PDB file of C-alpha atoms and ligand atoms in Angstrom:
ATOM      1  CA  MET L   1     125.728-226.530-139.477  1.00 86.00           C
ATOM      2  CA  LYS L   2     126.309-226.769-143.350  1.00 87.00           C
ATOM      3  CA  LYS L   3     129.776-226.727-144.654  1.00 93.00           C
ATOM      4  CA  ILE L   4     132.687-224.247-144.179  1.00 96.00           C
ATOM      5  CA  GLU L   5     131.752-221.105-145.353  1.00 95.00           C
ATOM      6  CA  HIS L   6     135.705-219.833-145.703  1.00 97.00           C
ATOM      7  CA  ILE L   7     138.994-219.561-143.866  1.00 98.00           C
ATOM      8  CA  GLY L   8     139.998-215.874-142.513  1.00 98.00           C
ATOM      9  CA  ILE L   9     144.007-214.868-143.184  1.00 98.00           C
ATOM     10  CA  ALA L  10     145.080-212.638-140.678  1.00 98.00           C
ATOM     11  CA  VAL L  11     147.856-211.089-143.345  1.00 98.00           C
ATOM     12  CA  LYS L  12     150.118-207.482-142.307  1.00 98.00           C
ATOM     13  CA  ASP L  13     149.145-205.889-145.558  1.00 97.00           C
ATOM     14  CA  LEU L  14     146.417-206.057-147.638  1.00 97.00           C
ATOM     15  CA  ASP L  15     147.982-205.317-150.857  1.00 97.00           C
ATOM     16  CA  ALA L  16     150.931-207.639-150.505  1.00 98.00           C
ATOM     17  CA  GLY L  17     148.256-210.478-148.924  1.00 98.00           C
ATOM     18  CA  ASN L  18     146.219-210.094-152.258  1.00 98.00           C
ATOM     19  CA  ALA L  19     149.434-210.346-154.577  1.00 98.00           C
ATOM     20  CA  LEU L  20     150.450-213.541-152.434  1.00 98.00           C
ATOM     21  CA  PHE L  21     147.010-215.168-152.617  1.00 97.00           C
ATOM     22  CA  GLU L  22     146.069-213.880-156.945  1.00 97.00           C
ATOM     23  CA  LYS L  23     149.692-215.990-157.466  1.00 97.00           C
ATOM     24  CA  LEU L  24     149.136-219.305-154.900  1.00 97.00           C
ATOM     25  CA  LEU L  25     144.999-219.632-155.944  1.00 96.00           C
ATOM     26  CA  GLY L  26     145.890-218.249-159.948  1.00 97.00           C
ATOM     27  CA  LYS L  27     142.842-216.123-159.526  1.00 96.00           C
ATOM     28  CA  LYS L  28     142.212-212.071-158.447  1.00 96.00           C
ATOM     29  CA  HIS L  29     140.175-211.703-155.458  1.00 96.00           C
ATOM     30  CA  TYR L  30     136.697-210.435-156.341  1.00 95.00           C
ATOM     31  CA  LYS L  31     136.142-207.693-153.594  1.00 95.00           C
ATOM     32  CA  THR L  32     137.582-205.800-150.781  1.00 96.00           C
ATOM     33  CA  GLU L  33     134.803-204.484-148.606  1.00 95.00           C
ATOM     34  CA  GLU L  34     136.004-202.957-144.869  1.00 95.00           C
ATOM     35  CA  VAL L  35     133.471-203.933-141.723  1.00 92.00           C
ATOM     36  CA  ALA L  36     133.927-200.511-139.784  1.00 92.00           C
ATOM     37  CA  SER L  37     132.567-202.143-136.474  1.00 88.00           C
ATOM     38  CA  GLU L  38     135.348-204.567-136.341  1.00 90.00           C
ATOM     39  CA  LYS L  39     138.197-202.389-137.512  1.00 95.00           C
ATOM     40  CA  VAL L  40     138.950-204.493-140.233  1.00 96.00           C
ATOM     41  CA  ILE L  41     139.710-204.475-144.250  1.00 97.00           C
ATOM     42  CA  THR L  42     138.899-207.862-146.009  1.00 97.00           C
ATOM     43  CA  SER L  43     139.357-209.390-149.223  1.00 97.00           C
ATOM     44  CA  PHE L  44     137.766-212.249-150.893  1.00 97.00           C
ATOM     45  CA  PHE L  45     139.001-215.060-153.037  1.00 97.00           C
ATOM     46  CA  LYS L  46     136.502-217.720-154.623  1.00 96.00           C
ATOM     47  CA  ASN L  47     138.535-221.276-155.650  1.00 92.00           C
ATOM     48  CA  GLY L  48     136.085-223.654-156.675  1.00 91.00           C
ATOM     49  CA  PRO L  49     133.525-224.021-153.873  1.00 89.00           C
ATOM     50  CA  ASN L  50     135.583-222.669-151.176  1.00 91.00           C
ATOM     51  CA  LYS L  51     136.589-219.159-149.920  1.00 96.00           C
ATOM     52  CA  ILE L  52     139.186-217.563-148.651  1.00 97.00           C
ATOM     53  CA  GLU L  53     138.778-214.054-146.442  1.00 97.00           C
ATOM     54  CA  LEU L  54     142.096-212.216-146.238  1.00 98.00           C
ATOM     55  CA  LEU L  55     141.776-210.013-143.303  1.00 98.00           C
ATOM     56  CA  GLY L  56     143.960-206.892-142.392  1.00 98.00           C
ATOM     57  CA  ALA L  57     143.752-204.323-139.407  1.00 97.00           C
ATOM     58  CA  THR L  58     142.311-200.689-140.003  1.00 97.00           C
ATOM     59  CA  ALA L  59     143.299-199.671-136.519  1.00 96.00           C
ATOM     60  CA  PRO L  60     146.133-200.325-133.874  1.00 95.00           C
ATOM     61  CA  ASP L  61     143.371-201.501-131.413  1.00 96.00           C
ATOM     62  CA  SER L  62     141.863-204.053-134.586  1.00 96.00           C
ATOM     63  CA  PRO L  63     141.053-207.492-133.352  1.00 94.00           C
ATOM     64  CA  ILE L  64     143.675-208.332-136.197  1.00 97.00           C
ATOM     65  CA  ALA L  65     146.314-205.962-134.813  1.00 97.00           C
ATOM     66  CA  LYS L  66     146.228-207.930-131.631  1.00 96.00           C
ATOM     67  CA  PHE L  67     146.277-210.890-133.621  1.00 96.00           C
ATOM     68  CA  LEU L  68     149.072-210.500-135.820  1.00 98.00           C
ATOM     69  CA  GLU L  69     151.251-209.342-132.578  1.00 97.00           C
ATOM     70  CA  LYS L  70     150.805-212.189-130.530  1.00 95.00           C
ATOM     71  CA  ARG L  71     150.672-214.722-133.626  1.00 94.00           C
ATOM     72  CA  GLY L  72     151.597-213.530-136.818  1.00 97.00           C
ATOM     73  CA  GLU L  73     150.544-213.728-139.968  1.00 98.00           C
ATOM     74  CA  GLY L  74     148.209-217.000-140.847  1.00 98.00           C
ATOM     75  CA  ILE L  75     144.899-218.876-140.321  1.00 98.00           C
ATOM     76  CA  HIS L  76     142.785-216.666-137.827  1.00 97.00           C
ATOM     77  CA  HIS L  77     139.338-218.109-138.595  1.00 97.00           C
ATOM     78  CA  ILE L  78     137.060-221.105-139.942  1.00 98.00           C
ATOM     79  CA  ALA L  79     133.535-220.158-140.823  1.00 97.00           C
ATOM     80  CA  PHE L  80     130.841-222.487-140.803  1.00 97.00           C
ATOM     81  CA  GLU L  81     127.641-221.804-142.937  1.00 96.00           C
ATOM     82  CA  VAL L  82     124.282-222.046-141.256  1.00 97.00           C
ATOM     83  CA  GLU L  83     120.820-222.123-142.105  1.00 95.00           C
ATOM     84  CA  ASP L  84     119.551-220.456-138.704  1.00 96.00           C
ATOM     85  CA  ILE L  85     121.964-218.099-137.230  1.00 97.00           C
ATOM     86  CA  GLU L  86     120.255-217.674-133.691  1.00 97.00           C
ATOM     87  CA  ALA L  87     118.868-221.489-133.115  1.00 97.00           C
ATOM     88  CA  GLU L  88     122.681-222.348-134.169  1.00 97.00           C
ATOM     89  CA  MET L  89     123.877-219.737-131.233  1.00 97.00           C
ATOM     90  CA  GLU L  90     121.483-220.847-128.666  1.00 97.00           C
ATOM     91  CA  ARG L  91     122.109-224.421-129.495  1.00 97.00           C
ATOM     92  CA  LEU L  92     126.116-224.133-129.117  1.00 97.00           C
ATOM     93  CA  ARG L  93     125.120-221.843-125.762  1.00 97.00           C
ATOM     94  CA  GLU L  94     123.483-225.028-124.368  1.00 97.00           C
ATOM     95  CA  GLU L  95     126.553-226.940-125.291  1.00 97.00           C
ATOM     96  CA  GLY L  96     128.552-224.592-123.129  1.00 96.00           C
ATOM     97  CA  PHE L  97     130.334-222.712-125.966  1.00 97.00           C
ATOM     98  CA  ARG L  98     131.224-219.004-124.975  1.00 97.00           C
ATOM     99  CA  LEU L  99     129.968-216.836-128.057  1.00 98.00           C
ATOM    100  CA  LEU L 100     131.897-213.747-128.370  1.00 95.00           C
ATOM    101  CA  ASN L 101     128.892-211.983-129.705  1.00 92.00           C
ATOM    102  CA  GLU L 102     125.189-211.530-127.701  1.00 93.00           C
ATOM    103  CA  LYS L 103     123.530-211.144-131.405  1.00 95.00           C
ATOM    104  CA  PRO L 104     124.054-211.741-134.732  1.00 96.00           C
ATOM    105  CA  LYS L 105     126.199-208.633-135.941  1.00 93.00           C
ATOM    106  CA  LYS L 106     126.913-207.927-139.381  1.00 91.00           C
ATOM    107  CA  GLY L 107     130.099-209.012-141.402  1.00 89.00           C
ATOM    108  CA  ALA L 108     131.642-208.900-144.477  1.00 88.00           C
ATOM    109  CA  ASP L 109     130.272-210.199-147.928  1.00 88.00           C
ATOM    110  CA  ASN L 110     126.582-210.175-146.512  1.00 90.00           C
ATOM    111  CA  LYS L 111     126.389-212.239-143.641  1.00 92.00           C
ATOM    112  CA  LEU L 112     125.058-212.262-140.298  1.00 95.00           C
ATOM    113  CA  VAL L 113     127.849-213.270-137.896  1.00 95.00           C
ATOM    114  CA  CYS L 114     128.297-214.737-134.517  1.00 97.00           C
ATOM    115  CA  PHE L 115     132.005-215.920-132.805  1.00 96.00           C
ATOM    116  CA  VAL L 116     132.710-218.808-131.023  1.00 97.00           C
ATOM    117  CA  HIS L 117     135.643-218.447-128.516  1.00 96.00           C
ATOM    118  CA  PRO L 118     138.983-220.490-129.436  1.00 95.00           C
ATOM    119  CA  LYS L 119     138.933-221.092-125.819  1.00 95.00           C
ATOM    120  CA  THR L 120     135.897-223.242-125.548  1.00 96.00           C
ATOM    121  CA  ALA L 121     136.448-224.276-129.326  1.00 95.00           C
ATOM    122  CA  GLY L 122     139.659-226.523-129.020  1.00 95.00           C
ATOM    123  CA  GLY L 123     141.823-223.564-130.240  1.00 95.00           C
ATOM    124  CA  VAL L 124     139.923-222.435-133.187  1.00 96.00           C
ATOM    125  CA  LEU L 125     138.390-219.304-133.310  1.00 97.00           C
ATOM    126  CA  VAL L 126     134.845-220.688-134.854  1.00 97.00           C
ATOM    127  CA  GLU L 127     132.860-218.145-137.112  1.00 97.00           C
ATOM    128  CA  LEU L 128     129.307-218.405-138.009  1.00 97.00           C
ATOM    129  CA  CYS L 129     127.768-217.139-140.784  1.00 96.00           C
ATOM    130  CA  GLN L 130     124.556-216.936-142.706  1.00 97.00           C
ATOM    131  CA  THR L 131     123.589-215.485-145.551  1.00 93.00           C
ATOM    132  CA  ILE L 132     121.342-212.001-145.741  1.00 92.00           C
ATOM    133  CA  LYS L 133     118.627-212.675-148.000  1.00 85.00           C
ATOM    134  CA  SER L 134     117.675-209.804-149.843  1.00 74.00           C
ATOM    135  CA  GLU L 135     114.732-208.604-149.540  1.00 64.00           C
ATOM    136  CA  ALA L 136     112.341-209.469-152.495  1.00 54.00           C
TER     137      ALA L 136
HETATM  138 CO1  LIG P   1     135.192-214.421-141.722  1.00 51.39          CO
END
């Protein structure tokens, strides 16, 4: 795995979350993107080499809504950048990690993603993400 690509933070209200993180980081978010398949709306901030992803629920049965109910607002996942997501998924499977999706899926901000179950990863929801290369 390469660097931490971003940290995901669950918020109850995306507008309020944006306002808070704009104040905290001293800069504006650079995009908002809905991931309909996950029932989430995301907002991204760049801060130096790091990224913060705010996550809001778009439906009561969204995984984010469930997380907020159980844990409240706060850090939701840590995402690591990988070169070859399929190879990394295979490696983690062999190491005994439980993956939450069988195949990489399309995530926000031009990434292929896969999540690792927190129960097998020290209580941390881990996201693998590989940048989708644009076809030249
Ligand atoms: Co993420």
